[in-house]
Amino acid sequence: EDQVTQSPEALRLQEGESSSLNCSYTVSGLRGLFWYRQDPGKGPEFLFTLYSAGEEKEKERLKATLTKKESFLHITAPKPEDSATYLCAWVPSYNTDKLIFGTGTRLQVFP
Amino acid sequence: SQTIHQWPATLVQPVGSPLSLECTVEGTSNPNLYWYRQAAGRGLQLLFYSVGIGQISSEVPQNLSASRPQDRQFILSSKKLLLSDSGFYLCAWSVISDTQYFGPGTRLTVL
């Protein structure tokens, strides 16, 4: 069965303490891999799309990378405002009209 | 620029009552539209998606239904709500098979 697994479920960081979030997948054909940020009580906000192994994208303190089996969201020198739940999702090649989401990593950054 | 609206923002309904949630998109034509549900501590679950007026695909068997009466309007309905229908309902749009952009969501509590 196609699955997306995110780890860790929760992460507590001190401000400035860099770390990485993991999204691993066992899918039969990857059309694209997406990262979203979700604040409590709000809809997910789009961050990145990755389409092929080796691809990297950056935005401020965030960098997303993709291999054949997993994606990482690297957070460099995080600030308290980076606290949120980070979701990854993939688009299967057999149905490009749908996203399949992981359960997310809840990140808390303390000053 | 494109904007997506959902209403109501919050809703408390008794078991067995009907439901109607509305989603509208501005600034784009012929979008793909999606309904997701996010239960507490769980990932986003795709409920329905639509690639055009009157075209609805259902992902999960349930007592919910969806309709698309206009190009940029997507409605989620139920004739009789169950306790298990409680959750955070999100509408999203995309152009063809690209990035999905989410609305602000509706928090539904069934008592």
CSV table of C-alpha atoms in Angstrom, one decimal:
chain,number,residue,atom,x,y,z
A,1,GLU,CA,0.0,0.0,0.0
A,2,ASP,CA,1.3,3.5,-0.8
A,3,GLN,CA,2.2,5.4,2.3
A,4,VAL,CA,3.7,8.6,3.5
A,5,THR,CA,5.3,8.7,6.9
A,6,GLN,CA,6.6,11.8,8.7
A,7,SER,CA,9.0,11.9,11.6
A,8,PRO,CA,9.3,12.9,14.2
A,9,GLU,CA,5.7,13.5,15.2
A,10,ALA,CA,6.8,16.4,17.4
A,11,LEU,CA,10.0,18.4,17.7
A,12,ARG,CA,11.0,21.0,20.3
A,13,LEU,CA,13.9,23.3,19.4
A,14,GLN,CA,15.6,26.2,21.0
A,15,GLU,CA,15.8,29.3,18.9
A,16,GLY,CA,18.8,29.0,16.6
A,17,GLU,CA,19.0,25.2,16.9
A,18,SER,CA,18.9,23.7,13.4
A,19,SER,CA,17.3,20.4,12.6
A,20,SER,CA,15.6,18.4,9.9
A,21,LEU,CA,12.1,16.9,9.4
A,22,ASN,CA,11.7,13.7,7.5
A,23,CYS,CA,9.1,12.5,5.0
A,24,SER,CA,9.5,9.0,3.7
A,25,TYR,CA,7.3,7.3,1.2
A,26,THR,CA,6.6,3.9,-0.3
A,27,VAL,CA,4.8,4.8,-3.4
A,28,SER,CA,4.4,3.2,-6.8
A,29,GLY,CA,5.3,6.2,-9.0
A,30,LEU,CA,5.9,9.7,-7.6
A,31,ARG,CA,4.6,12.6,-9.7
A,32,GLY,CA,5.5,15.3,-7.1
A,33,LEU,CA,6.3,15.9,-3.4
A,34,PHE,CA,4.8,18.9,-1.6
A,35,TRP,CA,5.6,20.6,1.7
A,36,TYR,CA,3.0,22.7,3.5
A,37,ARG,CA,3.0,24.6,6.7
A,38,GLN,CA,-0.1,24.7,8.9
A,39,ASP,CA,-0.8,27.0,11.8
A,40,PRO,CA,-3.4,26.0,14.5
A,41,GLY,CA,-6.9,26.5,13.2
A,42,LYS,CA,-5.9,27.5,9.7
A,43,GLY,CA,-5.6,25.9,6.3
A,44,PRO,CA,-2.2,24.6,5.1
A,45,GLU,CA,0.1,27.1,3.4
A,46,PHE,CA,2.1,25.9,0.4
A,47,LEU,CA,5.9,25.9,0.8
A,48,PHE,CA,7.6,23.8,-1.8
A,49,THR,CA,7.1,21.3,-4.7
A,50,LEU,CA,9.8,18.8,-5.6
A,51,TYR,CA,9.6,16.6,-8.7
A,52,SER,CA,12.8,14.7,-9.0
A,53,ALA,CA,15.5,13.1,-6.9
A,54,GLY,CA,18.3,15.5,-6.1
A,55,GLU,CA,16.1,18.6,-6.4
A,56,GLU,CA,16.4,21.2,-3.7
A,57,LYS,CA,14.4,24.4,-2.9
A,58,GLU,CA,14.9,27.1,-0.4
A,59,LYS,CA,12.8,29.8,1.3
A,60,GLU,CA,14.2,31.9,4.1
A,61,ARG,CA,15.3,29.4,6.8
A,62,LEU,CA,13.8,26.4,5.1
A,63,LYS,CA,15.3,24.0,2.6
A,64,ALA,CA,13.5,21.0,1.1
A,65,THR,CA,15.4,18.1,-0.5
A,66,LEU,CA,14.3,15.0,-2.3
A,67,THR,CA,15.8,11.5,-2.8
A,68,LYS,CA,14.2,8.4,-4.3
A,69,LYS,CA,12.7,7.3,-1.0
A,70,GLU,CA,12.4,10.4,1.2
A,71,SER,CA,12.3,14.1,1.5
A,72,PHE,CA,13.8,16.4,4.2
A,73,LEU,CA,12.8,19.8,5.3
A,74,HIS,CA,15.9,21.4,6.9
A,75,ILE,CA,15.3,24.3,9.2
A,76,THR,CA,18.3,26.5,9.8
A,77,ALA,CA,18.5,28.8,12.9
A,78,PRO,CA,14.8,28.6,13.5
A,79,LYS,CA,12.8,31.4,15.2
A,80,PRO,CA,9.7,31.1,17.3
A,81,GLU,CA,7.6,32.2,14.4
A,82,ASP,CA,8.6,29.0,12.6
A,83,SER,CA,6.5,27.0,15.1
A,84,ALA,CA,3.8,25.2,13.2
A,85,THR,CA,2.8,21.8,11.9
A,86,TYR,CA,4.7,20.8,8.7
A,87,LEU,CA,2.9,18.5,6.3
A,88,CYS,CA,4.3,16.6,3.3
A,89,ALA,CA,2.1,15.2,0.6
A,90,TRP,CA,2.7,13.4,-2.7
A,91,VAL,CA,1.0,13.1,-6.0
A,92,PRO,CA,0.9,9.6,-7.4
A,93,SER,CA,1.6,9.1,-11.0
A,94,TYR,CA,-1.5,7.0,-11.4
A,95,ASN,CA,-3.8,9.8,-10.3
A,96,THR,CA,-2.4,13.3,-10.7
A,97,ASP,CA,-5.6,14.9,-9.4
A,98,LYS,CA,-5.0,14.0,-5.7
A,99,LEU,CA,-2.6,14.6,-2.9
A,100,ILE,CA,-1.9,12.0,-0.2
A,101,PHE,CA,-0.8,13.6,3.0
A,102,GLY,CA,1.4,12.4,5.9
A,103,THR,CA,0.2,13.1,9.5
A,104,GLY,CA,2.7,16.0,9.9
A,105,THR,CA,5.5,17.1,12.3
A,106,ARG,CA,4.5,19.6,15.0
A,107,LEU,CA,7.4,21.9,15.5
A,108,GLN,CA,7.8,24.2,18.5
A,109,VAL,CA,10.7,26.7,18.7
A,110,PHE,CA,11.4,28.3,22.0
A,111,PRO,CA,13.2,31.6,22.5
B,1,SER,CA,-4.7,37.1,-7.6
B,2,GLN,CA,-6.6,34.0,-6.5
B,3,THR,CA,-8.6,33.8,-3.3
B,4,ILE,CA,-10.5,31.0,-1.7
B,5,HIS,CA,-13.4,31.4,0.7
B,6,GLN,CA,-15.1,29.0,3.0
B,7,TRP,CA,-18.1,29.5,5.2
B,8,PRO,CA,-19.1,29.2,7.9
B,9,ALA,CA,-15.8,29.3,9.8
B,10,THR,CA,-17.3,27.3,12.7
B,11,LEU,CA,-20.4,25.3,13.1
B,12,VAL,CA,-22.0,23.3,15.9
B,13,GLN,CA,-24.7,20.9,14.9
B,14,PRO,CA,-26.7,18.2,16.6
B,15,VAL,CA,-26.5,14.6,15.5
B,16,GLY,CA,-29.0,13.8,12.7
B,17,SER,CA,-29.2,17.4,11.4
B,18,PRO,CA,-28.3,18.4,7.8
B,19,LEU,CA,-25.1,20.1,6.7
B,20,SER,CA,-24.1,22.5,4.0
B,21,LEU,CA,-20.6,23.9,3.7
B,22,GLU,CA,-19.7,26.2,0.9
B,23,CYS,CA,-16.4,27.0,-0.9
B,24,THR,CA,-15.8,29.6,-3.6
B,25,VAL,CA,-12.7,30.5,-5.5
B,26,GLU,CA,-12.0,33.9,-7.1
B,27,GLY,CA,-9.5,34.9,-9.7
B,28,THR,CA,-9.2,31.7,-11.7
B,29,SER,CA,-11.3,29.7,-14.2
B,30,ASN,CA,-12.0,26.0,-14.4
B,31,PRO,CA,-10.0,25.0,-11.3
B,32,ASN,CA,-9.9,21.6,-9.8
B,33,LEU,CA,-11.7,21.7,-6.5
B,34,TYR,CA,-11.2,19.5,-3.4
B,35,TRP,CA,-12.8,18.7,-0.1
B,36,TYR,CA,-10.6,17.4,2.8
B,37,ARG,CA,-11.3,16.5,6.4
B,38,GLN,CA,-8.7,16.7,9.1
B,39,ALA,CA,-9.6,14.9,12.3
B,40,ALA,CA,-7.8,15.7,15.5
B,41,GLY,CA,-4.3,14.2,15.5
B,42,ARG,CA,-4.7,12.8,12.0
B,43,GLY,CA,-3.6,13.8,8.5
B,44,LEU,CA,-5.7,15.4,5.8
B,45,GLN,CA,-8.2,12.9,4.2
B,46,LEU,CA,-9.4,13.6,0.7
B,47,LEU,CA,-13.2,13.3,0.6
B,48,PHE,CA,-14.1,14.6,-2.9
B,49,TYR,CA,-12.6,16.3,-5.9
B,50,SER,CA,-14.0,17.8,-9.0
B,51,VAL,CA,-12.4,18.6,-12.3
B,52,GLY,CA,-15.4,20.5,-13.7
B,53,ILE,CA,-19.0,21.5,-13.2
B,54,GLY,CA,-21.1,18.5,-12.3
B,55,GLN,CA,-18.1,16.2,-12.2
B,56,ILE,CA,-17.5,14.8,-8.7
B,57,SER,CA,-15.2,11.9,-7.6
B,58,SER,CA,-15.6,10.4,-4.2
B,59,GLU,CA,-12.7,9.0,-2.3
B,60,VAL,CA,-14.2,7.7,0.9
B,61,PRO,CA,-17.6,6.1,1.3
B,62,GLN,CA,-19.6,8.0,3.9
B,63,ASN,CA,-22.8,10.0,4.5
B,64,LEU,CA,-21.4,13.1,2.9
B,65,SER,CA,-21.9,14.3,-0.7
B,66,ALA,CA,-20.5,17.1,-2.8
B,67,SER,CA,-21.8,19.2,-5.6
B,68,ARG,CA,-20.3,21.7,-8.0
B,69,PRO,CA,-23.2,23.9,-9.3
B,70,GLN,CA,-20.9,26.6,-10.7
B,71,ASP,CA,-17.4,26.6,-12.0
B,72,ARG,CA,-15.9,28.2,-8.9
B,73,GLN,CA,-18.3,26.9,-6.2
B,74,PHE,CA,-18.0,23.6,-4.3
B,75,ILE,CA,-20.5,22.5,-1.7
B,76,LEU,CA,-20.2,19.7,0.9
B,77,SER,CA,-23.5,18.3,2.2
B,78,SER,CA,-25.0,15.8,4.5
B,79,LYS,CA,-28.6,14.8,5.1
B,80,LYS,CA,-28.0,13.5,8.6
B,81,LEU,CA,-24.8,14.2,10.5
B,82,LEU,CA,-23.0,11.6,12.7
B,83,LEU,CA,-20.7,12.2,15.6
B,84,SER,CA,-17.8,10.9,13.5
B,85,ASP,CA,-18.4,13.8,11.0
B,86,SER,CA,-16.8,16.2,13.5
B,87,GLY,CA,-13.5,17.7,12.2
B,88,PHE,CA,-11.8,20.5,10.3
B,89,TYR,CA,-13.1,20.7,6.7
B,90,LEU,CA,-10.8,22.2,4.2
B,91,CYS,CA,-11.5,23.2,0.6
B,92,ALA,CA,-8.6,23.5,-1.9
B,93,TRP,CA,-8.2,24.5,-5.6
B,94,SER,CA,-5.6,23.8,-8.2
B,95,VAL,CA,-5.0,24.4,-11.9
B,96,ILE,CA,-4.9,21.2,-13.8
B,97,SER,CA,-2.6,18.9,-11.7
B,98,ASP,CA,-0.4,21.4,-10.0
B,99,THR,CA,-0.1,22.8,-6.5
B,100,GLN,CA,-3.2,22.8,-4.3
B,101,TYR,CA,-4.0,25.9,-2.4
B,102,PHE,CA,-6.2,25.7,0.7
B,103,GLY,CA,-8.9,27.8,2.2
B,104,PRO,CA,-9.2,28.9,5.8
B,105,GLY,CA,-11.3,25.8,6.8
B,106,THR,CA,-14.6,25.1,8.7
B,107,ARG,CA,-14.5,23.7,12.2
B,108,LEU,CA,-17.5,21.4,12.5
B,109,THR,CA,-18.5,19.9,15.9
B,110,VAL,CA,-21.4,17.4,16.0
B,111,LEU,CA,-23.0,16.9,19.4
